[in-house]
Amino acid sequence: MFARQFLRISALTLALLASSLPAQAGRLVDMEIVNRNSGETLASYPHRGQHYVAGNPGDRYAVRLSNRSDQRVLVVLSVDGVNVVSGETAASNQSGYVLAPWEQTEIAGWRKSQQDVAQFYFTALPDSYAARTGRPDNVGVIGAAVFREKVYRPIPVTPYLSPMAPAASAGNRAAEAADSLSAESASPSAQAMRKSERLGTGHGQREYAPIQYTKFERASRTPSEVLSLRYDSRNNLVSRGILPKPRPIGWQPDWRQAQPFPGEFVPDPS
């Protein structure tokens, strides 16, 4: 029932894992956001059970996915509530990317064909792909539904005994039973944006990013895990209390406070 085509990533697998903790660490897959203009991995800020990253309007970005398991997994990826492969309003039973065991890759845009994507970039909400296609309600969140692959195990074969064959002894039957069990074993230049404007993801320039199709049968109807990362401009995250207010330029700590040990020895009184 799940025998359908999914995308197999053919881009170069990254060799080294990020030195910092992933923005969203899962049991099967880690998810991070990479600023493609600067090359840095965006820091994640926890707040009331959610994780947030601060985007800079106009910057291109990619979603970095890392398979932590020794089996293939399917990742159905959504940006602003839109499936990045099909452009449908996102649902976990849709097409996605298949990652090989321990594979790490970056999805840099909306999938346009087997050869290219339209780059992700941070932009004002009205310019986001979701808003421009009439779906602005879920702008500001990136999600990943992760599925394990169904594994077929060999069916043990019970030897046929003819009626004339002598019955197996209890010891032989136990040995046969033991043998059966062992055999089972996806940017334009920065655009002006009002401070109060929420951040979304735009539909940018085309970029060469080849993939190929592969078959993948899910082990279950529901995802093994679901990851999510919320994003907005730094100013908006500060105004919402998710990030601390920046210190004024030239700020220095006040060292002119009473010190418990200002001298070394006892001086004579004056």
JSON list of C-alpha atoms in Angstrom, two decimals, residues 23 201 209 211 256:
[
{"chain": "A", "resi": 23, "resn": "ALA", "atom": "CA", "xyz": [18.99, 22.75, 16.05]},
{"chain": "A", "resi": 201, "resn": "THR", "atom": "CA", "xyz": [10.55, 31.60, 2.80]},
{"chain": "A", "resi": 209, "resn": "ALA", "atom": "CA", "xyz": [20.47, 19.97, -7.62]},
{"chain": "A", "resi": 211, "resn": "ILE", "atom": "CA", "xyz": [18.18, 13.63, -7.66]},
{"chain": "A", "resi": 256, "resn": "ARG", "atom": "CA", "xyz": [33.25, 49.66, 40.40]}
]
